[in-house]
Coordinates of C-alpha atoms and ligand atoms in Angstrom, one line a residue:
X161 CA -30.8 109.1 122.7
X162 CA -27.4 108.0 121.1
X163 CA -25.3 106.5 123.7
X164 CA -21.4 106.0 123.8
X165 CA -20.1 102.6 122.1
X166 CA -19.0 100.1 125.1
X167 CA -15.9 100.3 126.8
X168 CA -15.7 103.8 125.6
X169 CA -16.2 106.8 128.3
X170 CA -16.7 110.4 128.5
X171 CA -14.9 112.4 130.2
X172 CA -16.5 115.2 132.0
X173 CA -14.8 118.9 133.3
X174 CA -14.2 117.7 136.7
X175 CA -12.9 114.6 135.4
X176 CA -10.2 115.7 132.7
X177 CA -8.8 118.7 135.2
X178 CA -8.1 115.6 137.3
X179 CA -6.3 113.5 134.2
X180 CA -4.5 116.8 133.2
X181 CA -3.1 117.2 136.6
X182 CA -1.8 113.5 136.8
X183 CA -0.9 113.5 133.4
X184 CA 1.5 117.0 133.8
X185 CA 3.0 115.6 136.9
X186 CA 4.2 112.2 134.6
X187 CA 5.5 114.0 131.7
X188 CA 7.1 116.6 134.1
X189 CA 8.6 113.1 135.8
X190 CA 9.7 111.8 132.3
X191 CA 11.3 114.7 130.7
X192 CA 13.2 115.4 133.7
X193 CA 15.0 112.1 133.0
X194 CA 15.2 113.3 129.5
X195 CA 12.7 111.3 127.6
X196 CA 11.0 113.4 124.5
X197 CA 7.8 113.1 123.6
X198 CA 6.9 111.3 120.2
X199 CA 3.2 110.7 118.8
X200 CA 2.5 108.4 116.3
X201 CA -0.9 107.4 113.9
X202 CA -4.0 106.6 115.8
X203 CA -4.2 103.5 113.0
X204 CA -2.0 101.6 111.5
X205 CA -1.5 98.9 108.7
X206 CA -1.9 95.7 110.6
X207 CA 0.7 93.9 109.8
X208 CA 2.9 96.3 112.0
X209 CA 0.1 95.5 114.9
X210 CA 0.0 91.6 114.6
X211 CA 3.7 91.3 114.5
X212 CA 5.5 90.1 117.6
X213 CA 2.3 91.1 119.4
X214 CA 1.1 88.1 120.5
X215 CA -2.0 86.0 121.0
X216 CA -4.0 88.5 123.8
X217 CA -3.2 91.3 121.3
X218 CA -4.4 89.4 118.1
X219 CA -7.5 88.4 119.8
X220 CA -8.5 91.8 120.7
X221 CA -7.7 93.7 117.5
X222 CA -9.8 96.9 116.2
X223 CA -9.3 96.0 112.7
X224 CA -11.6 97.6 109.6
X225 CA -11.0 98.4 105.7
X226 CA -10.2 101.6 104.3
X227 CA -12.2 102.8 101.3
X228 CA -8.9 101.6 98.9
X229 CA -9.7 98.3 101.1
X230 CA -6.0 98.7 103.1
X231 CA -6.1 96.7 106.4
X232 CA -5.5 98.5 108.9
X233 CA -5.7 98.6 112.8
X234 CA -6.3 101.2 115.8
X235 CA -3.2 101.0 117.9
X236 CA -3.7 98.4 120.9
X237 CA -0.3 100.0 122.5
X238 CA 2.5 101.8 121.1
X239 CA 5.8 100.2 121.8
X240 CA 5.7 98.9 117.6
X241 CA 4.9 102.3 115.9
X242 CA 7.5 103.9 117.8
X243 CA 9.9 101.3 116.8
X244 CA 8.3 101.5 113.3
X245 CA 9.6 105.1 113.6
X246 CA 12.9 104.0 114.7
X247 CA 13.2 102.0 111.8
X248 CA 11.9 104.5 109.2
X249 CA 13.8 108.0 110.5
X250 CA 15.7 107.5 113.8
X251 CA 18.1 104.6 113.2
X252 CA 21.3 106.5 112.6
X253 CA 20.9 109.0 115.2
X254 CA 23.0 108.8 118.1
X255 CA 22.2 106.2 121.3
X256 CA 20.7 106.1 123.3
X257 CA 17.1 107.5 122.3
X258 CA 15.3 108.3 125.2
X259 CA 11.1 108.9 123.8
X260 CA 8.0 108.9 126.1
X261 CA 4.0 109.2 125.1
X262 CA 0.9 109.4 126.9
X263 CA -1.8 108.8 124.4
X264 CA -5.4 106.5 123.7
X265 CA -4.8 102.8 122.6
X266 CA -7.6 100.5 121.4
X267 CA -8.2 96.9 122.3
X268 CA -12.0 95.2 121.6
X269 CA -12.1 93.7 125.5
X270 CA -14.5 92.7 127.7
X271 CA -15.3 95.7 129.3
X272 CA -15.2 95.8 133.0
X273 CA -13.6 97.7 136.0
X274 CA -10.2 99.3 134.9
X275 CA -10.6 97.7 131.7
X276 CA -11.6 99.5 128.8
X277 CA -11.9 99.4 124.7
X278 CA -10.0 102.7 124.6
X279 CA -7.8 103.6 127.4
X280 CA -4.5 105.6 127.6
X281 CA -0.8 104.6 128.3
X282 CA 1.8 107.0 129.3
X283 CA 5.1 105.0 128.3
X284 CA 8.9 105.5 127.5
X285 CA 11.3 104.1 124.8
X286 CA 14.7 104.0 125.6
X287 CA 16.3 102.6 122.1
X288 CA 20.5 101.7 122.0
X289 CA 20.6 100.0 125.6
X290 CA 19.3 97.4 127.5
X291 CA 22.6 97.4 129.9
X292 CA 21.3 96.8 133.7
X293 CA 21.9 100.6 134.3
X294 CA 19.7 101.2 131.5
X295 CA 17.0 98.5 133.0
X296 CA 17.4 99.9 136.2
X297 CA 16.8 103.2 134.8
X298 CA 13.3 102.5 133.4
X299 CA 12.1 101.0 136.6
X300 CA 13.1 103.6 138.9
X301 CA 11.6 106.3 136.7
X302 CA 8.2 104.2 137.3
X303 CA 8.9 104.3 140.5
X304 CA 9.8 107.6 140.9
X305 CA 6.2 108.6 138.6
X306 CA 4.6 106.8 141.5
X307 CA 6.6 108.8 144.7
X308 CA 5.6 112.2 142.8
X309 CA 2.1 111.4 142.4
X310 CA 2.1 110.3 145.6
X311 CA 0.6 106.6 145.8
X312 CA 1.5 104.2 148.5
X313 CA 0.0 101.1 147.5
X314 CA 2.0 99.6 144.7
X315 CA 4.4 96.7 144.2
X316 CA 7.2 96.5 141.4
X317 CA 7.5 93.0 140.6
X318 CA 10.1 91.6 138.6
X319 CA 11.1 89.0 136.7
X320 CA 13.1 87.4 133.7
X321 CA 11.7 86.3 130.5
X322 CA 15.2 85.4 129.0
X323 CA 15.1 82.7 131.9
X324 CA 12.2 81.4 130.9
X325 CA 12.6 81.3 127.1
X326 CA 16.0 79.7 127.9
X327 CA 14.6 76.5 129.8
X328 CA 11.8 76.3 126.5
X329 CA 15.0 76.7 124.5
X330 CA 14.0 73.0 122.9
X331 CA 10.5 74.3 121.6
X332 CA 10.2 76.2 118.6
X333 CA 9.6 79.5 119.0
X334 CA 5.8 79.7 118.1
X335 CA 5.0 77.3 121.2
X336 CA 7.3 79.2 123.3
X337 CA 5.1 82.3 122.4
X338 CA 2.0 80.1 123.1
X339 CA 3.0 78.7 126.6
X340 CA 4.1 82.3 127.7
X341 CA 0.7 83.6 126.9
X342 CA -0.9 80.8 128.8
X343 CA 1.5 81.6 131.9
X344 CA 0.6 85.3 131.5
X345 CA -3.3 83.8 132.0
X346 CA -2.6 81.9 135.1
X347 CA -3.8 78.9 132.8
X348 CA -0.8 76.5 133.8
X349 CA -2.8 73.3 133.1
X350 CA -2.7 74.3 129.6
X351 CA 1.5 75.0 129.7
X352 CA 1.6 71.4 131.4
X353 CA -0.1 69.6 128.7
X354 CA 1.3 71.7 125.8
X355 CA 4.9 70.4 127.2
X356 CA 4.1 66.9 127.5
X357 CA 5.8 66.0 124.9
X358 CA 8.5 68.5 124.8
X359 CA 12.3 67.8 125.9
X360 CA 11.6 70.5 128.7
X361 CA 13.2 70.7 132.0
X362 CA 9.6 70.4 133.8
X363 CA 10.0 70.3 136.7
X364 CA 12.6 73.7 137.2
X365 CA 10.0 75.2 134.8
X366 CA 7.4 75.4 137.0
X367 CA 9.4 75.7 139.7
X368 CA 10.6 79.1 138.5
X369 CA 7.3 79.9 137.3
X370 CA 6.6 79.8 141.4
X371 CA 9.6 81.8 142.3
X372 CA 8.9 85.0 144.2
X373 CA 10.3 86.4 146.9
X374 CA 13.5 88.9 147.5
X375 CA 16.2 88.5 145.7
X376 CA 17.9 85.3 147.8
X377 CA 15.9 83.2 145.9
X378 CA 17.8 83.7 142.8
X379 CA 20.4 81.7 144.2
X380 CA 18.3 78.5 144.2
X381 CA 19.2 79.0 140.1
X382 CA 22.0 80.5 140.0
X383 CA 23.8 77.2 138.5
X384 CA 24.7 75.8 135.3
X385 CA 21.9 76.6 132.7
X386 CA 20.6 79.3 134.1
X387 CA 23.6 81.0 135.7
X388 CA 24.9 83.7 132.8
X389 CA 21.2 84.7 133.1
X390 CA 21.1 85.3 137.0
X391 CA 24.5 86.8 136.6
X392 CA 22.8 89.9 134.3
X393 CA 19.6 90.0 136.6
X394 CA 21.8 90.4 139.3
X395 CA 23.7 93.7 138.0
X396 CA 20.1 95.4 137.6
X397 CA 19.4 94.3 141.1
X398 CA 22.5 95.7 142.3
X399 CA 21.8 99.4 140.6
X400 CA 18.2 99.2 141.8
X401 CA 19.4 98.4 145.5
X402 CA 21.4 101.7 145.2
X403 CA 18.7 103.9 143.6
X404 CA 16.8 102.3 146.8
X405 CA 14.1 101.1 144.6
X406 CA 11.8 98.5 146.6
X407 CA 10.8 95.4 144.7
X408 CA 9.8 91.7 144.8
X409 CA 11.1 89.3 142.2
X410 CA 8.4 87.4 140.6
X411 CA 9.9 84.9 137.6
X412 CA 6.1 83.9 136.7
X413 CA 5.9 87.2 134.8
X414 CA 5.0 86.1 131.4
X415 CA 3.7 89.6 130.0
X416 CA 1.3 89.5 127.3
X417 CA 3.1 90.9 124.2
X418 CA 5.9 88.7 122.1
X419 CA 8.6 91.1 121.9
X420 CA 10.5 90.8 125.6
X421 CA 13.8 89.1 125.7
X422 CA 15.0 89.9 129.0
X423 CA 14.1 91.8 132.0
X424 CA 10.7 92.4 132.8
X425 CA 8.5 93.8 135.3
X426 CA 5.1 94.4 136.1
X427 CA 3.7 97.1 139.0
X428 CA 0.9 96.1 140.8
X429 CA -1.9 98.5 143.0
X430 CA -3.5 96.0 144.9
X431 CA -6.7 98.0 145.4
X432 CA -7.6 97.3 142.3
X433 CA -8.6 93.9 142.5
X434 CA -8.4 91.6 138.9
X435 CA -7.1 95.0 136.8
X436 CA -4.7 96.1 139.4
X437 CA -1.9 95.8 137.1
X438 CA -1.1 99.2 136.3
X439 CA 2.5 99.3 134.5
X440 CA 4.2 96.9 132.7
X441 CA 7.3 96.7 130.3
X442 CA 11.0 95.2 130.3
X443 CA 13.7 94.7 127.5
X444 CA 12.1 93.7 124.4
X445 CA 14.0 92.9 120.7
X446 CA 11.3 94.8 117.6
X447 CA 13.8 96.6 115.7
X448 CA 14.6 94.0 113.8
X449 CA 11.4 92.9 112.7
X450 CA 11.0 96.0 111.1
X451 CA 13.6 96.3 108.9
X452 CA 16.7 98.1 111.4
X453 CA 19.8 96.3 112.3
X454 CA 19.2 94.5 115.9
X455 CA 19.2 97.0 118.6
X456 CA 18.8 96.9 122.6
X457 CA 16.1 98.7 124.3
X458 CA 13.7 98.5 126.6
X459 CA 10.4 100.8 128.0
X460 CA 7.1 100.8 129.8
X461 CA 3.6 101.6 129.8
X462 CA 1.5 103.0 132.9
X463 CA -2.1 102.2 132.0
X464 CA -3.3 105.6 132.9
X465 CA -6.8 104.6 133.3
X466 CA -6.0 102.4 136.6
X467 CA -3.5 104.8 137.7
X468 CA -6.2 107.3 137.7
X469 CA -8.1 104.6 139.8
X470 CA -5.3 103.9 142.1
X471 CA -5.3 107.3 143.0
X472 CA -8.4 108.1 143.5
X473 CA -8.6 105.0 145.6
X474 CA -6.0 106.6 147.9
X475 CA -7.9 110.0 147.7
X476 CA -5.2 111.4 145.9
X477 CA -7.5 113.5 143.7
X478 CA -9.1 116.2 145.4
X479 CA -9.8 119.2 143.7
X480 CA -7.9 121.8 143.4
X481 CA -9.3 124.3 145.3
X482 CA -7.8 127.5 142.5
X483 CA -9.4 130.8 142.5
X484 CA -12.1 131.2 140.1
X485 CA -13.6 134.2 138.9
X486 CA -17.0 135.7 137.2
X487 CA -17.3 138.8 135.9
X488 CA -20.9 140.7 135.9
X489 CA -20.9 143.8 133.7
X490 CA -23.8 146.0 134.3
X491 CA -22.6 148.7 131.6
X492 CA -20.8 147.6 128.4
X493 CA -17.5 149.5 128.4
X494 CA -14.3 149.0 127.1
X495 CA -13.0 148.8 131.4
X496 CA -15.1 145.6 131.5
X497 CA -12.4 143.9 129.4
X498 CA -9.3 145.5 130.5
X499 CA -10.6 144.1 134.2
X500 CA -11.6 140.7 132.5
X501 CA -7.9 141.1 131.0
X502 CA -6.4 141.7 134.0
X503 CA -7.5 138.9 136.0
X504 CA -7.0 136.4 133.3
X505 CA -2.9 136.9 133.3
X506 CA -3.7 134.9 136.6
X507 CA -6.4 133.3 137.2
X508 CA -10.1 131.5 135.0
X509 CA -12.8 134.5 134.8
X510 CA -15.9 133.6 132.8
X511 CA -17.9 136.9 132.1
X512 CA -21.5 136.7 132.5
X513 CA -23.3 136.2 129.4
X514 CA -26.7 135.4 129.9
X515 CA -28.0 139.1 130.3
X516 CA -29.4 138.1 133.7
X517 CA -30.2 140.3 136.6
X518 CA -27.5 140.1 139.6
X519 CA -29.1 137.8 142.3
X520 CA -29.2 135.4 139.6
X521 CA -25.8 135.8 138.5
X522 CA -24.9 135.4 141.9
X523 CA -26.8 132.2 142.5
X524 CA -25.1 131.0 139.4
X525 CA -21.3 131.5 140.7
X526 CA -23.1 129.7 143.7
X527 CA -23.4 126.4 141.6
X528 CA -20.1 127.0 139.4
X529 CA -17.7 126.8 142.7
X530 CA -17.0 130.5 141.2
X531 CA -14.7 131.9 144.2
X532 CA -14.4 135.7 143.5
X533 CA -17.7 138.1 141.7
X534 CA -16.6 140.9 140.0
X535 CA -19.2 143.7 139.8
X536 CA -18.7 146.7 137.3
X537 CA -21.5 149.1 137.2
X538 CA -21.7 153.4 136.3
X539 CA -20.9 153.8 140.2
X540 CA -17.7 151.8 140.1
X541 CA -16.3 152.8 136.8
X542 CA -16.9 156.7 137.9
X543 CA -14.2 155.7 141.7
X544 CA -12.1 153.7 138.8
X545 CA -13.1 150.6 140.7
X546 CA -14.6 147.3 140.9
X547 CA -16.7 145.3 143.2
X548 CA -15.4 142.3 144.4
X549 CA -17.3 139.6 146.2
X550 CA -15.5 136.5 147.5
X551 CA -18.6 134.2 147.3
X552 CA -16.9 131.6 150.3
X553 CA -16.1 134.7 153.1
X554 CA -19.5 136.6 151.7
X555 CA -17.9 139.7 151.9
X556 CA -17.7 142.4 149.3
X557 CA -14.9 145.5 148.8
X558 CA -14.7 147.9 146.3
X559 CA -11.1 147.9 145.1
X560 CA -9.3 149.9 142.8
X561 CA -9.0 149.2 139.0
X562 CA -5.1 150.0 139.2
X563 CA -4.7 147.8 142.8
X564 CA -6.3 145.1 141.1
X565 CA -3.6 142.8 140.5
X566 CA -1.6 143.5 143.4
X567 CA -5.0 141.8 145.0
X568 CA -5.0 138.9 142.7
X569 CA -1.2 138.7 143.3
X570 CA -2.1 137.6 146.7
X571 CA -4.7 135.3 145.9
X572 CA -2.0 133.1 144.0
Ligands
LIG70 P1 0.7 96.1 128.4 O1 1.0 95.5 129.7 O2 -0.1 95.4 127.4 O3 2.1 96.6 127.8 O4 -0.1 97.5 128.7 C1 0.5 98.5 129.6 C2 -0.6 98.9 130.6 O5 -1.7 99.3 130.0 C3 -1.1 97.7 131.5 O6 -0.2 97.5 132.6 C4 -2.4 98.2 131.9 O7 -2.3 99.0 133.1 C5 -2.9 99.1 130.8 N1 -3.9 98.4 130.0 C6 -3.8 97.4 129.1 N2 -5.0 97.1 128.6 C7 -5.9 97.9 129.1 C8 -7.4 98.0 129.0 N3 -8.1 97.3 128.2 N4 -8.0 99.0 129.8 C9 -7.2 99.8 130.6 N5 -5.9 99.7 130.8 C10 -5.2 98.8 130.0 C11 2.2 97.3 126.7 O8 1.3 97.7 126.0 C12 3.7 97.5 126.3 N6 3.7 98.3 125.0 C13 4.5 98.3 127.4 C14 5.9 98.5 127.0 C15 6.4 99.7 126.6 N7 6.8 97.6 126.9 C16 8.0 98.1 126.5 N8 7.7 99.4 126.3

């Protein structure tokens, strides 16, 4: 037996109509805000990967050698080949550029509940703004993703990683990067000794660090260093208020990738225990580092793995209950298929295949959750008809060929 590599899954029938459904409801979500879809390499040289990723990123890397022995690395997200795109063809177009994806990502993991070595992220790009209306924009689509699929349990949390990178404005960059990813663990034994030395404002550090709550508690900082900073938060606030988007600040979001700059937020299903993080994103500066002039933006990722989860958790994925038909020909005419035709403008029919005598086609669509039997013998194709059996009431008509969709009509 050959078994799958860890962290990797399968993904049976049952379970993909179920990721089809939730993934049709987000990109119906996303393009109604006008967000286009984009898809970039699976791999890419890793150089583009490693940059302003970060340390969690860099750890977890699915690197290998090409046969002309390039580099090169499976995409742990996608937030830096789209930009790479920006960079390469999109620069000059007009702002702002509003792109979305929902595709797999790769990062070598521990594998465990809601964390996987490939999992999917449905995200969006919006490149040429990181105004508050355009902040505020990202996060209410989010939210609005989660009202249509119809969870309860989440929490947007937000916070501010310009205010944080502002009180480390005395450590070089490269530490800065460093503490954030120790903050993003929780590990803030490690941030304390890494700043002992540093001419840091300790003490408001880790008070903000601490800071969650609604949004009063800005005003504890809303004074000299940090007030220009507040002033900007505030405006997103403001626009989220009137979208009536709930949230909780949280200024000890740290996120785990290098790029933010600003605004950030994380969304939380609580269900979910230690993974239960199942969005994150904010304003983040890339463009630059890959060649384009400096330009604004800002996006976010569901991980569609815990969403998936989340739901389920709520029982929000039963399933769908569509007709479903199977079609038993006991002649071989050309009617069969014009019937088979017929009932696939609306609805699945399978046709029987297996050469098998009826009670055992029957006890067949009995296993397949088949709905509807359609029985064509000499008898029915002399009266122009078919039998149909719905397999849940266990009754049987004989209807005819030409009423046939006005029957299926109903079914819909
Ligand atoms: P991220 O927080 O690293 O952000 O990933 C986004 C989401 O992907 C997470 O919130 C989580 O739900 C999911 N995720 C991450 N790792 C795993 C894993 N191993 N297994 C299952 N799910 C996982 C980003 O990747 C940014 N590119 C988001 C962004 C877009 N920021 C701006 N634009």
């Amino acid at each position: 037996m050959f078994t799958r590599p860890r962290g990797t899954r399968d993904f049976l029938p049952e379970e993909m109509k179920k990721r089809r459904k939730v993934e049709n409801i987000i990109r119906k979500v996303f393009e109604s805000y006008g967000y286009e879809e984009i898809m970039t390499p699976t791999f890419e040289h890793i150089e583009l990967i490693t940059a302003k990723s970060g340390e969690e990123i860099r750890r977890s890397i699915y690197n290998f050698r090409d046969k002309g022995n390039r580099e090169l690395a499976l995409r742990p997200e996608l937030t830096a080949p789209v930009m790479r795109v920006y960079a390469n063809e999109l620069q000059f177009k007009p702002k702002p550029i509003r792109l979305y994806y929902i595709a797999n990502c790769f990062r070598y993991e521990r594998p465990q509940a809601g964390r996987f070595r490939e999992f999917w992220q449905a995200g969006v790009e919006l490149i040429g703004s990181s105004s508050p209306m355009a902040v505020a924009e990202i996060i209410a689509l989010a939210d609005d993703v989660l009202k249509k699929l119809g969870l309860k349990d989440y929490e947007i949390n937000i916070g501010h990683i310009g205010i944080l990178r502002k009180i480390l404005s005395e450590v070089d960059e490269k530490k800065q990067n460093l503490i954030l990813h120790y903050v993003d663990k929780g590990e803030l034994g490690v941030v304390e000794d890494m700043l002992k030395n540093e001419k840091v404002d300790k003490e408001l550090f880790f008070k903000v660090l601490k800071m969650e709550g609604d949004r009063d508690i800005l005003d504890e900082i809303n004074n000299g260093l940090l007030k220009d900073y507040v002033k900007d938060f505030s405006r997103t606030l403001d626009i989220l208020d009137i979208f009536g988007v709930k949230y909780k600040i949280n200024l000890g979001i740290a996120r785990g990738l290098e790029y933010y700059s600003g605004v950030v937020f994380e969304i939380y299903a609580k269900r979910l225990g230690a993974q239960k993080q199942i969005c994150g994103g904010g304003v983040y500066s890339l463009a630059h580092v890959f060649g384009a002039k400096p330009t604004p933006t800002c996006g976010f990722a569901f991980g569609f793995d815990r969403l998936i989860l989340a739901l389920e958790k709520e029982n929000l994925l039963s399933d769908d209950k569509k007709p479903r038909f199977l079609l038993i020909p006991m002649v071989l005419k050309k009617e069969v298929f014009d019937v088979a035709r017929i009932v696939r403008k609306y609805f699945a029919c399978e046709m029987e295949v297996m050469e098998r005598k009826l009670k055992k086609a029957l006890e067949y669509a009995n296993t397949r959750r088949i709905t509807h039997v359609l029985i064509l013998g000499e008898d029915e194709l002399k009266r122009k008809e078919v039998a149909v059996k719905d397999m849940e009431k266990n009754v049987q008509i004989n209807i005819k060929i030409d009423e046939l969709e006005e029957y299926l009509k109903k079914l819909k």
